[in-house]
XYZ file of C-alpha atoms in Angstrom:
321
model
C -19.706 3.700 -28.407
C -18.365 6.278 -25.965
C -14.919 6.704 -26.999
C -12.085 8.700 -24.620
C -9.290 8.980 -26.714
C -6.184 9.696 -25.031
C -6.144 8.907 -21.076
C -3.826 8.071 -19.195
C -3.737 4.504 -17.290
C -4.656 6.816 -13.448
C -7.206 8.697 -15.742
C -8.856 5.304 -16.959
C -8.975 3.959 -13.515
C -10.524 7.609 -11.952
C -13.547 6.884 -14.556
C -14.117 3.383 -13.876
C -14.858 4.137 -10.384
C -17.024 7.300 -11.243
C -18.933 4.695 -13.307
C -19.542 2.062 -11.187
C -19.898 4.650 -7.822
C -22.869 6.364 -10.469
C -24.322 2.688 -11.018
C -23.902 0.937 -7.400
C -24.333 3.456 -4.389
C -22.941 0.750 -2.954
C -19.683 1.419 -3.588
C -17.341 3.392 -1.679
C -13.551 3.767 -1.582
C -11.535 4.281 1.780
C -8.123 4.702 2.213
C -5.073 6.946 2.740
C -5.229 10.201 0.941
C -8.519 9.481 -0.868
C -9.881 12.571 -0.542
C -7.390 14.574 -2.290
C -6.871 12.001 -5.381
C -4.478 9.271 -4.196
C -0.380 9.745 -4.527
C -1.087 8.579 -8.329
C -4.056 10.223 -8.950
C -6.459 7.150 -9.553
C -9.273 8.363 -7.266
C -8.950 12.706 -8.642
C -12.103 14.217 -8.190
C -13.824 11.552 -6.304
C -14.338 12.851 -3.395
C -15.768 16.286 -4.754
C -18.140 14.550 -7.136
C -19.265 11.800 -4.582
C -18.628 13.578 -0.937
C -16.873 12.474 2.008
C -19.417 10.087 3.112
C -18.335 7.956 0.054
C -14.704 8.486 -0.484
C -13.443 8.122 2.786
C -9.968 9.368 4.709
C -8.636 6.958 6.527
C -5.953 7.080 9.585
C -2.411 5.508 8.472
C -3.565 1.908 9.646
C -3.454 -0.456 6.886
C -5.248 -3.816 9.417
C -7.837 -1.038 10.119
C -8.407 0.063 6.818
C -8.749 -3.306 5.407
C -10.220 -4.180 8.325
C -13.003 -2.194 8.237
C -13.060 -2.606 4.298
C -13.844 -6.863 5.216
C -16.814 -4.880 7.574
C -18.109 -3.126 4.908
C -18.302 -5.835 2.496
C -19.874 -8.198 5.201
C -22.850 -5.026 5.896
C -23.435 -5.256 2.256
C -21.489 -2.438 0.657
C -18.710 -2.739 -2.180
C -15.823 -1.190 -1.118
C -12.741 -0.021 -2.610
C -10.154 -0.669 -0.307
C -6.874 1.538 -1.116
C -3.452 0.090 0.658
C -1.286 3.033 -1.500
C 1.238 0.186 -2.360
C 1.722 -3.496 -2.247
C 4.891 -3.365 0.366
C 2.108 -1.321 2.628
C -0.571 -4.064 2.318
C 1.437 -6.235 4.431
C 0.168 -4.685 7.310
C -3.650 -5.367 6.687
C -2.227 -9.191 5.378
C -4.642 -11.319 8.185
C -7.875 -9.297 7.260
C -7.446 -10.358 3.880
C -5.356 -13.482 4.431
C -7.555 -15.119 7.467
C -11.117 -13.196 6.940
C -11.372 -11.402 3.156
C -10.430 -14.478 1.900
C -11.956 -16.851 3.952
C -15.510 -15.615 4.715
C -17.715 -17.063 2.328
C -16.369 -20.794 2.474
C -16.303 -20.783 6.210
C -19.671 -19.202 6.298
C -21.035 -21.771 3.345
C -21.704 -18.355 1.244
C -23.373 -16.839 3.628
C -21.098 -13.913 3.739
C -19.675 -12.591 0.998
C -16.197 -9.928 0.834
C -17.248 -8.205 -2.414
C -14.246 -5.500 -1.801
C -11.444 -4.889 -4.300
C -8.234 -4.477 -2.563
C -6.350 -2.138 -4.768
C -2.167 -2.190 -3.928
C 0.025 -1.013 -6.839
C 3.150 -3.273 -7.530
C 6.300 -3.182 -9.033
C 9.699 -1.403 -9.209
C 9.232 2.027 -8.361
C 12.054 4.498 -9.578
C 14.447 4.690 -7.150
C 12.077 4.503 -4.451
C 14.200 1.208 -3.556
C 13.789 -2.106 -1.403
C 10.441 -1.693 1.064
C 8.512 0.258 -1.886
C 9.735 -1.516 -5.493
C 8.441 -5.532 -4.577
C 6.257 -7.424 -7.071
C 4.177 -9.734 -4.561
C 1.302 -11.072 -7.040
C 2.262 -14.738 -6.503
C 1.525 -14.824 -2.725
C -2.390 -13.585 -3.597
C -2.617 -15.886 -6.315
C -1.424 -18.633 -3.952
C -4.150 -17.586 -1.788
C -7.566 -19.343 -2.034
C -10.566 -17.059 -2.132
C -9.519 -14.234 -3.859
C -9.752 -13.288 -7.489
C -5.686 -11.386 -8.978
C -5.595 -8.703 -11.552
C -2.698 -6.905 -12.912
C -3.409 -4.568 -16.145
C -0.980 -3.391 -18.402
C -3.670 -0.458 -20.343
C -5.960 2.319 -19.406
C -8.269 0.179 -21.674
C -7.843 -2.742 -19.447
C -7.425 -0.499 -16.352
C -10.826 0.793 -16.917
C -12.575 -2.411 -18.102
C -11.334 -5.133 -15.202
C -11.712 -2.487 -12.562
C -15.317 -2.239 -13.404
C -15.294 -5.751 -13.357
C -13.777 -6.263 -10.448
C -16.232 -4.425 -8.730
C -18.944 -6.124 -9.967
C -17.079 -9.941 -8.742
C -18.912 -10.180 -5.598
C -15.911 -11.782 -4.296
C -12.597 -10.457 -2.827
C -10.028 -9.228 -5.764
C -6.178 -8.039 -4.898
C -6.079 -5.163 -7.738
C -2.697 -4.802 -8.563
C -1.904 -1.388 -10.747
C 1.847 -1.050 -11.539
C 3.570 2.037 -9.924
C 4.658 3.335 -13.144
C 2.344 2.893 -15.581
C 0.056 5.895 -14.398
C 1.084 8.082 -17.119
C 0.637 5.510 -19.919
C -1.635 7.120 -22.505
C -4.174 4.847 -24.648
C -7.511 5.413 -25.869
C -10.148 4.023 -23.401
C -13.927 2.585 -25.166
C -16.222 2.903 -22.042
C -18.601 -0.047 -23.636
C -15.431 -2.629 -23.625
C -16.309 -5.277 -20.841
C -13.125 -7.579 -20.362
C -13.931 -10.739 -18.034
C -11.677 -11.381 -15.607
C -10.255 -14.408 -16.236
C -9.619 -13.736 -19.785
C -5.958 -12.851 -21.653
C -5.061 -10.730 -24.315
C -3.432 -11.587 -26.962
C -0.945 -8.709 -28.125
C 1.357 -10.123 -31.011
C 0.360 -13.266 -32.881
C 3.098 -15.806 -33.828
C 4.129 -19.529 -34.245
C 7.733 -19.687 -33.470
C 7.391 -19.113 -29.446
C 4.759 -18.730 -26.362
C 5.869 -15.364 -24.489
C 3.137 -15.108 -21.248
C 3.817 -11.626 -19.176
C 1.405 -8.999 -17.323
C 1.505 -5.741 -15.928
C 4.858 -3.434 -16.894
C 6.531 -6.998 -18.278
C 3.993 -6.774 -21.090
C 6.213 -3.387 -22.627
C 9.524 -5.207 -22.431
C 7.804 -8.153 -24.177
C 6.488 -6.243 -27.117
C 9.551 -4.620 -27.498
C 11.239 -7.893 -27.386
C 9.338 -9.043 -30.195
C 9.899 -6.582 -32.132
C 13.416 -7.271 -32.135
C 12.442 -10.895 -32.374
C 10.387 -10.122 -35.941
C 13.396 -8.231 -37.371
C 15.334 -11.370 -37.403
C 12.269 -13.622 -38.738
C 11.331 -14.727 -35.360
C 7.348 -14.640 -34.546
C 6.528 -14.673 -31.014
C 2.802 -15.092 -29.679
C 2.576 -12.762 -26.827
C -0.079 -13.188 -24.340
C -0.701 -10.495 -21.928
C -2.478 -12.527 -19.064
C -3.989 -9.793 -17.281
C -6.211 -12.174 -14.569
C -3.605 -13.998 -12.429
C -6.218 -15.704 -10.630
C -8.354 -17.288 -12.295
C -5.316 -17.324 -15.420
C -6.172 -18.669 -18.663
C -4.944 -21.912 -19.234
C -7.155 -22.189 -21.925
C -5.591 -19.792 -24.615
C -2.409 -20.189 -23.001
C -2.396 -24.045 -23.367
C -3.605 -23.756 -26.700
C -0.517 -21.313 -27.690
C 1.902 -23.341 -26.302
C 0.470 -26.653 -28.099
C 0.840 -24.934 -31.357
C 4.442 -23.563 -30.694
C 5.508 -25.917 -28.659
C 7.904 -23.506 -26.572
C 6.901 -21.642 -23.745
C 8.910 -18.390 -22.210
C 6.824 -16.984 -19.324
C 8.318 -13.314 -18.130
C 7.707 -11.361 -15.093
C 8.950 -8.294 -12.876
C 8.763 -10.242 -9.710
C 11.560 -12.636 -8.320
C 11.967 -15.625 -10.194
C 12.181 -17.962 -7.500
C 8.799 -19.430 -6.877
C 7.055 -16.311 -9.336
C 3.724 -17.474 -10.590
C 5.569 -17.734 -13.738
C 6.382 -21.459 -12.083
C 3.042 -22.611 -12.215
C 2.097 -21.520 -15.759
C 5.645 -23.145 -16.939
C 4.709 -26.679 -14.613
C 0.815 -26.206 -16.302
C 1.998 -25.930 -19.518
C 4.860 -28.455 -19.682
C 1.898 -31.113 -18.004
C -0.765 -30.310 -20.686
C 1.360 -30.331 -23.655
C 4.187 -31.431 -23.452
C 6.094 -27.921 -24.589
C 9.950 -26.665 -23.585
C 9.310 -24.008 -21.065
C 12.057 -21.821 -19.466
C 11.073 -18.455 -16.982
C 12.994 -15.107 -16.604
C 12.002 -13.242 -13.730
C 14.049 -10.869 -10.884
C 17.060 -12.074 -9.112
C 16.768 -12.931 -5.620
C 17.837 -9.950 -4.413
C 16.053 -6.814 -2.693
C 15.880 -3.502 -5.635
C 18.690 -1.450 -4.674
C 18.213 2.460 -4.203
C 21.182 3.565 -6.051
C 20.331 3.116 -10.767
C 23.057 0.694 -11.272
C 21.750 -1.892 -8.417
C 17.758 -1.243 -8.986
C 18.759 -1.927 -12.920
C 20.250 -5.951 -11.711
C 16.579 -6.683 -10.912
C 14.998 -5.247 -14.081
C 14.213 -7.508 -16.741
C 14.532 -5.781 -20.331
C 13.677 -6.008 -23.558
C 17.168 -7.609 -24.236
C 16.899 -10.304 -21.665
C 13.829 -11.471 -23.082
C 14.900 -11.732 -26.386
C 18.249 -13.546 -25.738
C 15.890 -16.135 -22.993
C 13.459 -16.815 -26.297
C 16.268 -17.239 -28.937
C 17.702 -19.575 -26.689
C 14.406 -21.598 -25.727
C 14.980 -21.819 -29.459
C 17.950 -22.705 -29.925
């Protein structure tokens, strides 16, 4: 078992690429800022170890960057297409939206996108409204493209590998401040995309989250157990394709569902786990995501559209109530 105790979450995703780039010269990463380790450090020493040919500098064009990572893919290579942040992806949105997306069911799987579109999420400290959004429900409304969101450098490691070994498009979204989160990382650990985790086990309540969320949840059942209250907390990890299976299976057993996000609870793809779960089984579900409102610059308004630890335990005790 190679064992790496002790990386952080950028450090975990830095040697998941170095693995698979050792493995697959097929893969390549291009993007803003590649060369000298990404603004979070998630591709440090790539360049140096694997040259310029395959770690690529890109001009500030996010359509010709993912542009030409939809080209790549199409020629046969694997590429790791970096967009710096979610709120930049917009601008490459039709090469992944009307081609990336598209390819191989137009084509009749002909062509294949095998790139992994990698766009960190989430509030950013005080980094405010155009660079703070949580956007994971438009991908996963998107057909023809497999969602990830970890919340560990174990799981940062293990589903970017297996991203990159899909053979289809996946939007990789990394939060913005879990970089520095420390965990140990097993380098033999294959996770399947598609597959939760489960990260507290309980009876009383169903609490689904990813990414960040997942922290606020734990802590939230912490508080929860103090009072006698067990929570089963399910870190989904895979948005697309999410699993219904050990989430349906909580939520029979429990019978109460609280699904939790970072994003903007209005139409969040906490919606359609709530709708899924309520249709199979039956449960009471209730959501608790963002306000509709853009993340302010200034503490006091980016705090309105946090969800805490607090929140989430006052939304389950009341789904219990």
């Amino acid at each position: 078992m190679a064992l790496n105790k002790d990386l952080s979450y950028s450090e975990a995703a830095v040697l998941a690429a170095q693995r698979e780039m050792e493995a697959d010269a097929r893969v390549v990463v291009l993007g803003e800022d590649v060369g000298r380790g990404g603004i979070f450090g998630q591709y440090k020493g790539l360049q140096q170890t694997f040259g310029a040919e395959r770690v690529i500098d890109t001009p500030i064009s996010e359509a010709a960057i993912m542009g030409a990572g939809v080209g790549m893919a199409l020629a046969g290579l694997r590429p790791v297409v970096e967009m710096r942040v979610v709120d930049f992806a917009l601008c490459g949105m039709d090469e992944l939206v009307n081609q990336a997306a598209k390819n191989r069911f137009m084509f009749g799987g002909q062509g294949r996108v095998p790139l992994v579109a990698r766009m960190p999420g989430g509030i950013w400290d005080a980094s405010a409204a155009q660079h703070s959004q949580s956007l994971e429900a438009w991908f996963a409304h998107l057909p023809g493209v497999v969602v990830v969101s970890p919340s560990t450098p174990q799981d940062n490691y293990s589903l970017l590998r297996a991203a990159l070994q899909c053979g289809d498009p996946v939007v990789y979204i990394e939060h913005k401040t879990l970089w520095g989160l420390r965990g140990d990382v097993d380098e033999d650990m294959a996770v399947p995309l598609g597959k939760a985790r489960r990260v507290r086990e309980g009876s009383a309540i169903t609490i689904v989250s990813w990414s960040r969320q997942v922290q606020a949840c734990a802590a939230a059942c912490d508080a929860l157990a103090a009072e006698g209250i067990a929570a089963d907390l399910i870190d989904l990890r895979t948005l697309w394709p999410w699993d219904r299976e050990t989430v349906l299976a909580s939520c029979a057993r429990t019978q109460r569902l609280l699904v939790v996000h970072e994003a903007v609870q209005v139409a969040g793809f906490g919606a359609e786990i709530a709708a899924s779960a309520a249709e199979a089984t039956g449960c009471r579900v209730a959501r608790l995501g963002a306000p509709r409102i853009p993340v302010g610059y200034a503490p006091v308004l980016e705090a309105q559209s946090r969800v805490g630890a607090k929140a989430v335990a006052t939304a389950a005790k009341k789904l219990l109530g």
